[in-house]
Amino acid sequence: MRDRFRAGDPTALGEAYDEHARVLYHYAYRVCGDRAAAEDVVSAAFLEAWRCRGKVHADGGSLRPWLLGIATNIMRGAAREARRRDAALARIPERGVLPDFADDVLGRMTDTEQIRAARVALGKLRRREREVFTLVVWAGLDYAAAGEALGIPVGTVRSRLSRARERLRKLAEAELRAARRRERSAAAAVRSAGRSAPGGPPAGTEGPPSTAEGTRSSVAAPGALGTSGAPEASGAPGRPGTTRASGSPGVPVRSSGVVTGFLVAPASVPGPVPGPAAAPAPPSPAVPGSLSVRSSVRPAPAPRPTSENQA
């Protein structure tokens, strides 16, 4: 096999792989402790052996010792590369904990609010205190230079600066509280406007009445349909008359030749008109195609037979 392998016979490479691949794998796995790395070592070992097949000695027995030596060198090279990689990574400085972007934005907003409050409070200081504070704190002058610029002694500069700092602190705190109250009021107004947005009834108002309520108020209410008592004598039977409940003009409704009720036009005043406190009679069965009207007027009795009729 050595001669054929050295001569570049592919069949000899296949035979060597079938005979020694398992041994190389177990050896690499015991050294590396990783199955994937052991498989890579076996593949790299046979590729390197085929590339260097001219170095195989013609005399000798099995190729296993030579292949195990190649696998050992490959694992040593991989270990040296891993150490170099770890050393290079160790030289990279650590980033540490990155600051939270939200905290940064919140801090900037707080600083902006404080600067705005300080500017407003500075405008509320007395002119002499504001001049001393501006020269010493913002312009960076010392007490002597500020006194020379203002034409006052150094002691006066110190006293005015002390009073200015104390009043400025109190005024700035008050301005911050006022600004936060304004922000809360604005947020509450926005929420209130969102609740009363177009598309629904405004806050504190009721919606339109239901169909049943409208029907009760416009049809079945007393005064809309006059059913209590007979109509007043305002004309011949069958002509529009008035009802006792509301006095509105109505149209008589006949049932079997007897006036049983009046249909009255709705009054101009909204809402039901109270009628007489009388218990309504139970409704009679509705006849298909007819109007069911409640009435407390009884039908007229039939005429009794007289002697002339009997004759």
Coordinates of C-alpha atoms in Angstrom, one line a residue:
M1 CA 0.0 0.0 0.0
R2 CA 2.9 2.4 0.7
D3 CA 4.1 2.2 -2.9
R4 CA 0.6 2.7 -4.3
F5 CA -0.1 5.6 -1.9
R6 CA 3.2 7.2 -2.7
A7 CA 2.5 6.8 -6.4
G8 CA -0.8 8.7 -6.0
D9 CA -3.2 5.8 -6.4
P10 CA -6.7 7.1 -5.3
T11 CA -7.6 3.5 -4.4
A12 CA -4.8 3.4 -1.9
L13 CA -6.1 6.6 -0.3
G14 CA -9.6 5.1 0.1
E15 CA -8.1 1.9 1.6
A16 CA -6.0 4.0 4.1
Y17 CA -9.1 6.0 5.1
D18 CA -11.2 2.9 5.7
E19 CA -8.5 1.3 7.8
H20 CA -7.3 4.3 9.9
A21 CA -10.0 7.0 10.0
R22 CA -11.7 5.6 13.1
V23 CA -8.5 5.4 15.0
L24 CA -7.6 9.0 14.1
Y25 CA -11.0 10.1 15.1
H26 CA -10.9 8.5 18.6
Y27 CA -7.4 9.9 19.2
A28 CA -8.4 13.5 18.1
Y29 CA -11.6 13.3 20.2
R30 CA -9.7 12.3 23.4
V31 CA -7.2 15.2 22.8
C32 CA -9.7 17.9 21.8
G33 CA -12.8 16.8 23.7
D34 CA -15.0 18.0 20.8
R35 CA -16.6 15.8 18.2
A36 CA -16.7 18.5 15.5
A37 CA -13.1 19.4 16.1
A38 CA -12.1 15.7 15.9
E39 CA -13.8 15.3 12.6
D40 CA -12.0 18.3 11.3
V41 CA -8.7 16.9 12.4
V42 CA -9.4 13.6 10.6
S43 CA -10.2 15.4 7.4
A44 CA -7.3 17.7 7.6
A45 CA -4.9 14.8 8.4
F46 CA -5.9 12.8 5.3
L47 CA -5.7 15.9 3.1
E48 CA -2.2 16.7 4.4
A49 CA -1.1 13.1 4.0
W50 CA -2.3 13.0 0.4
R51 CA -0.5 16.3 -0.3
C52 CA 2.7 15.1 1.3
R53 CA 2.4 11.5 -0.1
G54 CA 5.9 11.8 -1.7
K55 CA 7.5 11.9 1.8
V56 CA 6.2 8.4 2.6
H57 CA 9.1 6.0 3.0
A58 CA 8.9 3.0 0.7
D59 CA 10.1 0.7 3.5
G60 CA 7.8 0.1 6.4
G61 CA 4.6 -1.4 7.5
S62 CA 1.3 0.4 8.3
L63 CA 0.6 4.1 7.6
R64 CA -1.1 4.5 11.0
P65 CA 1.9 6.0 12.9
W66 CA 2.6 8.5 10.1
L67 CA -1.1 9.5 10.0
L68 CA -1.2 9.9 13.8
G69 CA 1.8 12.1 13.7
I70 CA 0.2 14.3 11.1
A71 CA -3.0 14.6 13.2
T72 CA -0.8 15.5 16.2
N73 CA 0.8 18.3 14.4
I74 CA -2.5 19.6 13.2
M75 CA -3.9 19.7 16.7
R76 CA -0.8 21.5 18.0
G77 CA -1.1 24.1 15.3
A78 CA -4.8 24.6 16.2
A79 CA -3.9 25.0 19.8
R80 CA -1.2 27.7 19.0
E81 CA -3.7 29.6 16.8
A82 CA -6.3 29.5 19.6
R83 CA -3.7 30.9 22.1
R84 CA -2.8 33.7 19.7
R85 CA -6.5 34.5 19.1
D86 CA -7.2 34.7 22.8
A87 CA -4.2 36.9 23.4
A88 CA -5.3 39.3 20.7
L89 CA -8.8 39.4 22.1
A90 CA -7.4 40.1 25.6
R91 CA -5.6 43.2 24.3
I92 CA -8.9 44.8 23.2
P93 CA -10.1 47.2 25.9
E94 CA -13.4 46.4 27.4
R95 CA -16.3 48.6 26.5
G96 CA -17.9 48.4 29.9
V97 CA -21.6 49.1 30.5
L98 CA -23.1 51.3 27.8
P99 CA -25.2 54.2 29.2
D100 CA -28.9 53.9 28.7
F101 CA -30.2 56.2 26.0
A102 CA -33.4 56.9 27.9
D103 CA -31.5 58.0 30.9
D104 CA -29.4 60.4 28.8
V105 CA -32.5 61.9 27.2
L106 CA -34.2 62.3 30.6
G107 CA -31.1 63.9 32.0
R108 CA -31.0 66.4 29.1
M109 CA -34.7 67.2 29.6
T110 CA -34.1 67.8 33.3
D111 CA -31.1 70.0 32.6
T112 CA -33.1 72.0 30.1
E113 CA -35.9 72.5 32.6
Q114 CA -33.4 73.7 35.3
I115 CA -31.7 76.1 32.9
R116 CA -35.0 77.6 31.8
A117 CA -36.1 77.9 35.4
A118 CA -32.8 79.5 36.4
R119 CA -33.1 82.0 33.5
V120 CA -36.7 83.0 34.6
A121 CA -35.6 83.3 38.2
L122 CA -32.6 85.4 37.3
G123 CA -34.9 87.9 35.6
K124 CA -36.8 88.2 38.9
L125 CA -33.7 89.2 40.9
R126 CA -33.0 92.8 41.8
R127 CA -30.9 94.7 39.3
R128 CA -27.9 95.1 41.7
E129 CA -28.0 91.4 42.7
R130 CA -28.3 90.3 39.0
E131 CA -25.3 92.4 38.0
V132 CA -23.1 90.9 40.7
F133 CA -24.2 87.4 40.0
T134 CA -23.7 87.8 36.2
L135 CA -20.2 89.2 36.6
V136 CA -18.9 86.7 39.2
V137 CA -20.6 83.5 38.1
W138 CA -21.0 83.8 34.3
A139 CA -18.3 86.3 33.4
G140 CA -15.8 84.7 35.7
L141 CA -14.5 87.8 37.4
D142 CA -13.2 87.7 41.0
Y143 CA -14.6 89.8 43.7
A144 CA -12.1 92.6 43.3
A145 CA -12.6 92.8 39.5
A146 CA -16.4 92.7 39.9
G147 CA -16.2 95.5 42.6
E148 CA -14.0 97.6 40.3
A149 CA -16.5 97.1 37.4
L150 CA -19.5 98.1 39.5
G151 CA -17.7 100.7 41.6
I152 CA -18.5 99.1 44.9
P153 CA -16.3 97.6 47.7
V154 CA -15.4 93.9 47.8
G155 CA -17.5 93.4 50.9
T156 CA -20.6 94.7 49.1
V157 CA -19.9 92.3 46.2
R158 CA -19.8 89.4 48.7
S159 CA -23.0 90.3 50.4
R160 CA -24.9 91.0 47.2
L161 CA -23.7 87.7 45.7
S162 CA -24.7 85.8 48.8
R163 CA -28.2 87.3 48.7
A164 CA -28.5 86.7 45.0
R165 CA -27.6 83.0 45.2
E166 CA -30.1 82.4 48.0
R167 CA -33.0 84.2 46.3
L168 CA -32.1 82.6 43.0
R169 CA -32.3 79.1 44.5
K170 CA -35.7 79.8 46.0
L171 CA -37.0 81.4 42.8
A172 CA -35.7 78.6 40.6
E173 CA -37.4 76.0 42.8
A174 CA -40.7 77.8 42.7
E175 CA -40.4 78.2 38.9
L176 CA -39.7 74.4 38.5
R177 CA -42.8 73.6 40.6
A178 CA -45.0 75.9 38.5
A179 CA -43.7 74.5 35.2
R180 CA -44.5 70.9 36.4
R181 CA -48.0 72.0 37.4
R182 CA -48.5 73.5 34.0
E183 CA -47.3 70.3 32.3
R184 CA -49.7 68.2 34.4
S185 CA -52.6 70.5 33.6
A186 CA -51.8 70.4 29.9
A187 CA -51.6 66.6 30.0
A188 CA -55.0 66.4 31.7
A189 CA -56.5 68.7 29.1
V190 CA -55.2 66.5 26.3
R191 CA -56.7 63.4 28.0
S192 CA -60.0 65.2 28.4
A193 CA -60.1 66.3 24.8
G194 CA -59.3 62.7 23.7
R195 CA -62.3 61.5 25.7
S196 CA -64.7 64.0 24.0
A197 CA -63.3 63.6 20.5
P198 CA -65.6 63.8 17.5
G199 CA -67.5 60.6 16.7
G200 CA -69.2 60.3 20.1
P201 CA -71.3 62.4 22.5
P202 CA -69.3 65.0 24.5
A203 CA -68.4 64.2 28.1
G204 CA -71.3 64.7 30.5
T205 CA -74.1 64.5 27.9
E206 CA -76.5 61.8 27.0
G207 CA -77.0 60.2 23.7
P208 CA -80.2 60.4 21.6
P209 CA -83.3 58.7 23.0
S210 CA -84.0 55.2 22.0
T211 CA -86.7 54.2 19.6
A212 CA -89.0 52.9 22.3
E213 CA -88.8 56.1 24.3
G214 CA -89.6 58.2 21.2
T215 CA -92.5 56.0 20.4
R216 CA -93.9 56.3 24.0
S217 CA -93.5 60.0 24.0
S218 CA -95.0 60.7 20.6
V219 CA -97.8 58.1 20.2
A220 CA -98.8 56.5 23.5
A221 CA -98.6 59.6 25.7
P222 CA -101.8 61.2 27.0
G223 CA -102.7 64.1 24.8
A224 CA -101.2 62.6 21.7
L225 CA -104.0 60.1 21.5
G226 CA -107.3 61.3 23.1
T227 CA -109.1 58.3 24.5
S228 CA -110.6 59.5 27.7
G229 CA -114.3 60.4 27.3
A230 CA -116.2 61.5 24.3
P231 CA -115.3 64.4 22.0
E232 CA -116.8 67.7 22.7
A233 CA -119.5 69.0 20.4
S234 CA -117.3 70.9 18.0
G235 CA -119.0 69.9 14.8
A236 CA -120.8 67.1 13.1
P237 CA -119.7 63.5 13.7
G238 CA -116.7 62.6 11.6
R239 CA -115.3 66.1 11.5
P240 CA -112.1 67.0 13.4
G241 CA -112.8 67.9 17.0
T242 CA -110.8 68.5 20.1
T243 CA -109.9 66.3 23.1
R244 CA -110.5 67.0 26.7
A245 CA -107.0 66.1 27.6
S246 CA -105.1 68.6 25.5
G247 CA -107.5 70.6 23.4
S248 CA -105.6 69.8 20.3
P249 CA -107.4 69.1 17.0
G250 CA -107.9 65.4 16.4
V251 CA -109.4 63.0 13.9
P252 CA -112.1 60.6 15.2
V253 CA -111.5 56.9 14.9
R254 CA -114.6 54.8 14.4
S255 CA -115.1 51.2 15.3
S256 CA -118.4 49.5 14.3
G257 CA -120.0 52.9 13.7
V258 CA -119.1 54.3 17.2
V259 CA -116.4 56.9 17.8
T260 CA -113.9 55.1 20.1
G261 CA -111.0 57.6 20.1
F262 CA -109.2 60.5 18.5
L263 CA -105.9 60.7 16.8
V264 CA -104.4 64.0 17.8
A265 CA -101.5 65.8 16.1
P266 CA -98.4 66.1 18.3
A267 CA -98.3 69.3 20.3
S268 CA -95.7 71.9 19.5
V269 CA -94.3 71.7 23.1
P270 CA -91.9 68.8 23.4
G271 CA -92.6 66.1 25.8
P272 CA -95.7 64.3 26.9
V273 CA -98.8 66.3 28.1
P274 CA -100.2 64.8 31.3
G275 CA -103.7 63.4 31.0
P276 CA -106.3 62.2 33.5
A277 CA -105.1 59.7 36.0
A278 CA -107.1 56.8 34.8
A279 CA -106.0 53.2 34.6
P280 CA -105.8 52.2 30.9
A281 CA -108.0 49.3 29.8
P282 CA -106.3 46.2 28.5
P283 CA -105.6 46.3 24.8
S284 CA -108.0 44.4 22.5
P285 CA -106.6 41.9 20.0
A286 CA -105.3 43.7 17.0
V287 CA -107.0 43.0 13.7
P288 CA -104.6 42.7 10.7
G289 CA -104.7 45.8 8.7
S290 CA -106.5 47.9 11.3
L291 CA -105.3 50.5 13.8
S292 CA -105.4 49.3 17.4
V293 CA -106.6 52.3 19.6
R294 CA -107.1 52.3 23.3
S295 CA -110.5 53.7 24.4
S296 CA -112.4 54.0 27.6
V297 CA -115.7 54.9 25.7
R298 CA -118.1 52.0 25.7
P299 CA -120.1 51.3 22.5
A300 CA -123.7 52.5 22.5
P301 CA -126.2 49.9 23.4
A302 CA -128.5 48.5 20.7
P303 CA -132.0 50.2 20.5
R304 CA -134.8 48.2 22.2
P305 CA -137.7 47.0 20.1
T306 CA -140.8 49.2 20.3
S307 CA -144.5 48.4 19.6
E308 CA -144.2 50.1 16.2
N309 CA -141.2 47.9 15.3
Q310 CA -143.1 44.8 16.5
A311 CA -146.1 45.7 14.3

